[in-house]
XYZ file of C-alpha atoms in Angstrom:
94
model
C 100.950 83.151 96.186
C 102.819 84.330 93.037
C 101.416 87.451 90.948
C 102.718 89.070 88.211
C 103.436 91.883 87.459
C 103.842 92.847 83.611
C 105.182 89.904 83.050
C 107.580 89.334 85.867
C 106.939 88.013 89.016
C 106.940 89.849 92.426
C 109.334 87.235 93.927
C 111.784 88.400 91.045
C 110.535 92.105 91.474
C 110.962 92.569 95.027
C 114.829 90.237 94.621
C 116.074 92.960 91.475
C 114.769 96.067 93.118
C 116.604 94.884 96.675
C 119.781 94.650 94.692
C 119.779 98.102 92.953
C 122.438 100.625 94.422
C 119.316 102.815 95.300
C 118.869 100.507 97.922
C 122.638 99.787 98.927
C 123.041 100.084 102.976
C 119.202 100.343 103.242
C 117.635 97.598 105.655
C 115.020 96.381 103.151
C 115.076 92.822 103.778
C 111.747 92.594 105.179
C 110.151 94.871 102.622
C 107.416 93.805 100.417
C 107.262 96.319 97.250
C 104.146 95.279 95.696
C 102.518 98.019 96.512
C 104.985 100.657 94.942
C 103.939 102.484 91.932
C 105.990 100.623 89.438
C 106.112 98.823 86.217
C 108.410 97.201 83.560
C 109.762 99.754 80.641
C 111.060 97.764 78.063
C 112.878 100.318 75.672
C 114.697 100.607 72.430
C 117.989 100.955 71.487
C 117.986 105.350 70.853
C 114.581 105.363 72.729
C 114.278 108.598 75.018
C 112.689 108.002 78.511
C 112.654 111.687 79.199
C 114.278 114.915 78.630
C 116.863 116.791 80.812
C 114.264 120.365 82.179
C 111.127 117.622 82.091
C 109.363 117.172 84.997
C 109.859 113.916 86.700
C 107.291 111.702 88.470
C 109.674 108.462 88.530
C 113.131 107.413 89.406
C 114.213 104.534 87.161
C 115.689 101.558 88.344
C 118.129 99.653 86.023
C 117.335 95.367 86.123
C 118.770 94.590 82.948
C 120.604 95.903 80.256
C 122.016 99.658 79.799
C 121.094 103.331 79.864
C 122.956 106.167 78.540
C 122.537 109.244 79.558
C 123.464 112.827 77.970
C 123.319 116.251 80.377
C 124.089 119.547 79.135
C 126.045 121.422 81.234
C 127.597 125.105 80.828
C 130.811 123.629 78.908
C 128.928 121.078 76.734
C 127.442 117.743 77.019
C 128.603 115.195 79.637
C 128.188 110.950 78.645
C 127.299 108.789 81.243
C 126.588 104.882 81.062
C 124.196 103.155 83.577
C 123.927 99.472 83.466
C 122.298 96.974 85.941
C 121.666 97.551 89.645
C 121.881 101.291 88.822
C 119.192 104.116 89.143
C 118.699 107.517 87.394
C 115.816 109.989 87.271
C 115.870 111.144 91.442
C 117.585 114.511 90.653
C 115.042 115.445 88.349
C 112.229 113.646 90.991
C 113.790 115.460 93.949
């Protein structure tokens, strides 16, 4: 049986989260993550997720599109650009 979930279908929900690096040399193939605490951000161009210092109750995982992300460090700002099959947010989660 198929369900959805916000929108997108667990077949295609369990297949994209298998294929994100957080996963990479992981033996997940049997895994079922329908019962993860999860759903489907869909965010705007210049939207902000979260802040660098806020507390963090999620690690993102990347399925489509792009994320940039801006730390400041002791000598400025550092630019980083996330796209598909990445994930951010676990050093703030950790």
């Amino acid at each position: 049986m198929r369900t959805k979930h916000d929108g997108l279908d667990m077949i295609s929900f369990n297949r994209q989260i298998k294929k994100n690096d957080l996963f990479m040399n992981s033996n997940i193939s049997e895994q079922d993550f329908g019962d993860l605490k999860s759903g489907i951000i869909n965010s705007k161009t210049g939207e902000i997720l979260f802040r660098q210092g806020d507390s963090a109750d999620s690690i993102y995982l990347i399925i489509e599109g792009e994320i940039n992300l801006i730390k400041e460090q002791g000598s400025g700002k550092t630019h980083s650009c996330l796209s598909e099959n990445k994930f951010f947010g676990h050093e703030e989660y950790l």
